[in-house]
Short mmCIF file of C-alpha atoms in Angstrom, two decimals:
data_model
loop_
_atom_site.label_atom_id
_atom_site.label_comp_id
_atom_site.label_asym_id
_atom_site.label_seq_id
_atom_site.Cartn_x
_atom_site.Cartn_y
_atom_site.Cartn_z
CA MET D 12 -70.05 257.98 36.58
CA PRO D 13 -67.14 256.38 34.85
CA SER D 14 -64.49 258.89 33.65
CA SER D 15 -64.26 259.66 29.96
CA PRO D 16 -61.19 258.45 28.14
CA SER D 17 -58.77 261.15 27.62
CA LEU D 18 -57.81 261.87 24.05
CA GLU D 19 -54.13 262.87 23.53
CA VAL D 20 -53.57 265.45 20.76
CA MET D 21 -50.43 265.36 18.87
CA ARG D 22 -48.56 268.51 19.45
CA PRO D 23 -48.39 270.76 16.38
CA SER D 24 -44.65 270.58 16.04
CA LEU D 25 -44.74 266.75 16.21
CA ARG D 26 -47.66 266.60 13.67
CA ALA D 27 -45.74 268.84 11.21
CA ALA D 28 -42.63 266.69 11.57
CA VAL D 29 -44.53 263.45 10.96
CA GLY D 30 -46.18 265.12 7.78
CA LEU D 31 -42.98 266.32 6.51
CA GLY D 32 -41.37 262.86 7.02
CA LEU D 33 -44.23 261.13 5.27
CA GLY D 34 -44.08 263.74 2.39
CA LEU D 35 -40.24 263.22 1.93
CA GLY D 36 -40.42 259.58 2.11
CA LEU D 37 -43.13 259.42 -0.60
CA ALA D 38 -41.14 261.82 -2.76
CA LEU D 39 -38.17 259.76 -2.38
CA LEU D 40 -40.09 256.60 -3.27
CA LEU D 41 -41.33 258.10 -6.40
CA PHE D 42 -37.75 259.51 -7.35
CA LEU D 43 -36.32 255.95 -7.04
CA LEU D 44 -39.17 254.45 -9.14
CA ARG D 45 -39.06 257.07 -11.87
CA ASP D 46 -36.75 255.04 -14.29
CA SER D 47 -38.66 251.65 -13.45
CA ASP D 48 -41.65 250.08 -14.94
CA ALA D 49 -43.28 249.91 -11.51
CA LEU D 50 -45.39 253.00 -12.17
CA ALA D 51 -45.13 253.24 -16.02
CA ARG D 52 -46.74 249.95 -16.92
CA PRO D 53 -49.78 250.15 -14.64
CA GLU D 54 -50.43 253.67 -15.99
CA LEU D 55 -50.25 252.57 -19.60
CA ALA D 56 -52.43 249.73 -18.75
CA LEU D 57 -55.05 252.43 -17.41
CA VAL D 58 -54.62 254.27 -20.77
CA ASP D 59 -55.53 251.30 -22.70
CA MET D 60 -58.54 250.53 -20.53
CA ARG D 61 -59.72 254.16 -20.79
CA THR D 62 -59.33 254.19 -24.36
CA GLN D 63 -61.22 250.98 -25.03
CA THR D 64 -64.02 252.17 -22.66
CA TYR D 65 -64.43 255.46 -24.27
CA VAL D 66 -63.42 255.21 -27.80
CA GLY D 67 -63.81 251.39 -28.44
CA THR D 68 -62.31 249.39 -31.18
CA ARG D 69 -62.57 250.27 -34.93
CA GLU D 70 -62.33 248.13 -37.94
CA ALA D 71 -59.31 249.05 -40.30
CA ASP D 72 -60.31 251.09 -43.35
CA PRO D 73 -60.75 248.67 -46.26
CA ARG D 74 -59.53 251.29 -48.55
CA ILE D 75 -56.17 251.21 -47.09
CA VAL D 76 -54.08 248.01 -48.18
CA LEU D 77 -50.61 247.00 -46.66
CA ALA D 78 -48.20 245.14 -48.79
CA VAL D 79 -45.92 243.83 -45.94
CA VAL D 80 -42.43 242.21 -46.38
CA GLY D 81 -42.28 239.74 -43.51
CA ASP D 82 -39.90 237.06 -42.12
CA GLY D 83 -41.39 234.52 -44.37
CA ASP D 84 -40.51 236.43 -47.40
CA ILE D 85 -36.91 236.94 -46.36
CA ALA D 86 -36.71 233.12 -45.55
CA THR D 87 -38.08 232.29 -49.03
CA MET D 88 -35.37 234.68 -50.62
CA ALA D 89 -32.71 232.99 -48.42
CA ALA D 90 -33.85 229.42 -49.70
CA GLN D 91 -33.62 230.77 -53.17
CA GLY D 92 -29.92 231.81 -52.70
CA ILE D 93 -30.88 235.48 -53.10
CA ASP D 94 -28.00 237.73 -51.66
CA GLN D 95 -29.34 239.20 -48.31
CA ASP D 96 -27.23 242.20 -48.93
CA GLU D 97 -30.09 243.08 -51.48
CA TRP D 98 -32.80 242.88 -48.72
CA PRO D 99 -35.74 243.38 -48.91
CA TRP D 100 -35.37 242.72 -52.74
CA THR D 101 -33.56 244.37 -55.69
CA GLN D 102 -35.06 247.69 -56.99
CA ASP D 103 -35.94 246.29 -60.19
CA VAL D 104 -38.23 243.97 -58.49
CA GLN D 105 -39.77 246.95 -56.51
CA ALA D 106 -40.26 248.75 -59.86
CA ALA D 107 -42.37 245.92 -61.17
CA MET D 108 -44.52 246.08 -57.89
CA VAL D 109 -45.10 249.70 -58.47
CA VAL D 110 -46.34 249.15 -62.14
CA PHE D 111 -48.52 246.44 -60.79
CA LEU D 112 -50.16 248.81 -58.23
CA GLU D 113 -50.40 251.39 -60.97
CA HIS D 114 -52.50 248.88 -63.11
CA ALA D 115 -54.51 247.87 -60.06
CA LYS D 116 -55.62 251.51 -59.68
CA ALA D 117 -54.18 252.19 -56.32
CA LYS D 118 -54.89 256.10 -55.69
CA ALA D 119 -51.70 256.71 -53.98
CA LEU D 120 -48.63 254.69 -52.84
CA ALA D 121 -46.60 255.24 -49.49
CA LEU D 122 -43.30 253.40 -49.37
CA ASP D 123 -41.96 252.67 -46.03
CA PHE D 124 -38.56 251.47 -46.99
CA TYR D 125 -35.21 253.29 -46.63
CA TYR D 126 -32.92 253.71 -49.59
CA PHE D 127 -30.01 255.31 -48.08
CA ASP D 128 -27.15 253.53 -49.88
CA ARG D 129 -28.58 251.30 -52.55
CA GLY D 130 -28.41 252.67 -56.00
CA THR D 131 -26.06 255.57 -55.09
CA ASP D 132 -24.89 256.93 -58.35
CA PRO D 133 -21.16 255.93 -58.96
CA GLU D 134 -19.86 259.52 -58.99
CA GLU D 135 -21.27 260.06 -55.57
CA PHE D 136 -20.25 256.76 -54.11
CA GLY D 137 -16.65 257.12 -55.70
CA ALA D 138 -16.25 260.57 -54.21
CA ASP D 139 -17.13 259.19 -50.64
CA TYR D 140 -14.76 256.31 -51.02
CA LYS D 141 -11.89 258.50 -52.04
CA ALA D 142 -12.61 260.74 -49.28
CA ARG D 143 -12.51 257.83 -46.77
CA THR D 144 -9.63 255.87 -48.22
CA GLY D 145 -7.69 258.32 -50.17
CA GLN D 146 -7.77 255.95 -53.18
CA ALA D 147 -9.80 255.76 -56.16
CA LEU D 148 -12.81 253.34 -56.21
CA PRO D 149 -11.57 249.94 -57.35
CA GLU D 150 -13.14 248.87 -60.76
CA TYR D 151 -15.13 245.76 -59.64
CA ARG D 152 -16.82 247.83 -56.78
CA MET D 153 -17.67 250.62 -59.29
CA SER D 154 -19.17 248.10 -61.56
CA ARG D 155 -21.29 246.66 -58.66
CA TRP D 156 -22.54 250.07 -57.81
CA GLN D 157 -23.36 251.05 -61.31
CA GLY D 158 -25.73 248.11 -61.31
CA ARG D 159 -27.37 249.28 -58.25
CA TYR D 160 -27.61 252.94 -59.65
CA TYR D 161 -29.45 251.52 -62.79
CA GLU D 162 -31.86 249.58 -60.57
CA ALA D 163 -32.52 252.66 -58.55
CA ALA D 164 -32.89 254.85 -61.83
CA GLU D 165 -35.50 252.18 -62.99
CA LEU D 166 -37.42 252.40 -59.77
CA GLY D 167 -37.18 256.23 -59.69
CA SER D 168 -38.71 256.26 -63.24
CA ALA D 169 -41.63 253.83 -62.09
CA LEU D 170 -42.44 256.05 -59.17
CA LYS D 171 -42.57 259.17 -61.14
CA ALA D 172 -44.59 257.65 -63.84
CA TYR D 173 -46.96 256.60 -61.03
CA GLY D 174 -47.43 260.03 -59.73
CA PRO D 175 -48.90 260.33 -56.22
CA VAL D 176 -46.09 258.48 -54.17
CA GLY D 177 -44.68 259.24 -50.86
CA ILE D 178 -41.21 258.03 -49.84
CA GLY D 179 -40.22 257.55 -46.23
CA PHE D 180 -36.83 258.67 -44.77
CA GLU D 181 -35.49 259.03 -41.37
CA LEU D 182 -34.87 262.06 -39.23
CA THR D 183 -31.92 261.61 -36.83
CA ALA D 184 -29.78 263.08 -34.26
CA ARG D 185 -26.85 262.19 -36.19
CA PRO D 186 -27.09 261.94 -40.00
CA ASP D 187 -25.20 259.04 -41.36
CA TRP D 188 -26.52 259.44 -45.02
CA GLU D 189 -26.93 263.14 -45.19
CA ARG D 190 -25.49 264.44 -48.48
CA GLU D 191 -25.97 267.98 -49.88
CA SER D 192 -26.94 266.68 -53.33
CA ARG D 193 -29.76 264.67 -51.75
CA LEU D 194 -30.76 267.61 -49.30
CA GLU D 195 -31.12 270.01 -52.37
CA LEU D 196 -33.67 267.69 -53.96
CA ALA D 197 -35.51 266.94 -50.73
CA ALA D 198 -35.97 270.59 -49.65
CA ASP D 199 -38.22 271.13 -52.70
CA LYS D 200 -40.62 268.38 -51.36
CA TRP D 201 -40.93 270.04 -47.97
CA LEU D 202 -42.82 273.17 -46.80
CA GLU D 203 -41.31 276.39 -45.78
CA ILE D 204 -41.87 277.75 -42.26
CA GLU D 205 -43.72 280.99 -42.56
CA ASP D 206 -42.53 282.27 -39.18
CA PRO D 207 -38.92 280.64 -38.32
CA SER D 208 -39.11 282.51 -35.00
CA GLU D 209 -42.39 280.96 -33.97
CA PRO D 210 -41.72 278.38 -31.32
CA SER D 211 -42.80 274.94 -32.35
CA THR D 212 -43.33 272.66 -29.18
CA THR D 213 -45.73 270.15 -30.84
CA VAL D 214 -43.49 268.93 -33.57
CA LEU D 215 -40.73 266.50 -33.77
CA ARG D 216 -37.22 268.17 -34.09
CA ARG D 217 -34.22 266.38 -35.46
CA PRO D 218 -31.06 268.08 -36.92
CA GLY D 219 -30.20 265.44 -39.32
CA ALA D 220 -32.01 263.61 -42.19
CA ASN D 221 -31.09 260.29 -43.70
CA LEU D 222 -32.43 260.56 -47.26
CA PRO D 223 -33.17 258.24 -50.08
CA VAL D 224 -30.86 258.07 -53.08
CA LYS D 225 -31.12 260.75 -55.69
CA ALA D 226 -32.88 258.77 -58.45
CA ILE D 227 -35.59 257.82 -55.90
CA LEU D 228 -35.82 261.27 -54.40
CA ASP D 229 -36.58 262.61 -57.82
CA GLY D 230 -39.36 260.21 -58.29
CA ALA D 231 -41.13 260.97 -55.25
CA ARG D 232 -44.00 263.52 -54.96
CA TRP D 233 -43.76 263.76 -51.19
CA LEU D 234 -41.13 262.74 -48.57
CA GLY D 235 -42.40 261.79 -45.28
CA PHE D 236 -40.55 260.99 -42.09
CA ALA D 237 -41.24 257.27 -40.91
CA ASN D 238 -39.81 257.74 -37.32
CA VAL D 239 -42.18 256.09 -34.91
CA GLY D 240 -41.85 256.15 -31.07
CA GLY D 241 -43.33 253.58 -28.93
CA ASP D 242 -44.01 253.61 -25.17
CA ARG D 243 -41.89 251.57 -22.48
CA ASP D 244 -43.93 248.58 -23.31
CA GLY D 245 -43.24 248.57 -27.07
CA VAL D 246 -46.87 249.78 -27.94
CA VAL D 247 -47.41 252.75 -30.19
CA ARG D 248 -50.22 254.93 -28.85
CA ARG D 249 -49.50 258.33 -30.61
CA SER D 250 -48.02 259.67 -33.78
CA THR D 251 -46.43 262.97 -34.71
CA PRO D 252 -47.91 264.39 -38.01
CA ALA D 253 -45.25 267.00 -38.54
CA ALA D 254 -41.56 267.63 -37.93
CA ARG D 255 -39.12 270.50 -38.21
CA TRP D 256 -35.92 270.24 -40.02
CA LYS D 257 -33.82 273.42 -39.85
CA GLN D 258 -36.38 276.05 -41.57
CA LYS D 259 -38.69 273.25 -43.26
CA LEU D 260 -42.03 271.66 -42.03
CA VAL D 261 -41.73 268.13 -42.90
CA PRO D 262 -44.97 265.85 -42.91
CA SER D 263 -45.01 262.35 -41.65
CA LEU D 264 -45.31 259.55 -44.26
CA GLY D 265 -48.96 258.87 -43.00
CA LEU D 266 -49.90 262.62 -43.43
CA SER D 267 -48.08 262.67 -46.89
CA ALA D 268 -50.09 259.47 -47.91
CA ALA D 269 -53.27 261.13 -46.76
CA ALA D 270 -52.52 264.43 -48.61
CA LEU D 271 -51.63 262.29 -51.75
CA VAL D 272 -55.23 260.57 -51.67
CA ALA D 273 -56.77 263.92 -51.11
CA ASP D 274 -54.72 265.68 -53.63
CA ILE D 275 -53.67 268.49 -51.43
CA THR D 276 -50.62 270.05 -49.77
CA PRO D 277 -49.79 268.46 -46.48
#
């Protein structure tokens, strides 16, 4: 009879060394790829595939209307000689828009514009200028900013008359437009955290807040942060409904809008 072929069995020590080498090699490969798109993009594509398979697509809610300022609008303004320093447009025009939407019976309004420096009242702006330069604000600059202040006051009055309005602001790691006079107004429009010692791991945390000018702050019923974070491919797949700023709980702009429509507290 022919003899059976002999099977060589790997020694336990050699088998352990090979397994260890393969494991270390795979770990090293994953470590080297951690900051690349080689793993992230395929995973995100799988997330999209699973979402479309199990959730499907949904039509946009017809009750929600987006009034968008796009590149075409900016090009039109540039062709008309409108100063691009006033982008997206002057605040008296925005005030007219608010009045129009009020007559159109819009139930609530969420403005995703930032109003950091436009319409800063002359006293506040003058103090900042003097602190930076050591000189009084020149008359021509004071005149210009007074005009912006009155435009902001007009928009703020329109917002206050409208009622259910949410204004966007920016939570930041380093506040560039954070001023005490604005913080005092904003704090009343946010919620107190009942137990500050409670750990909050599911909310956005930022130490700074770039807030709108005072006239517009005064006209808003709620302030919602407009920070949105996309994935590595630029697609936004998730949102954070609440943030923590010091001892305050801050709703997102989207949550603020929903609360305004429902006439409830975020």
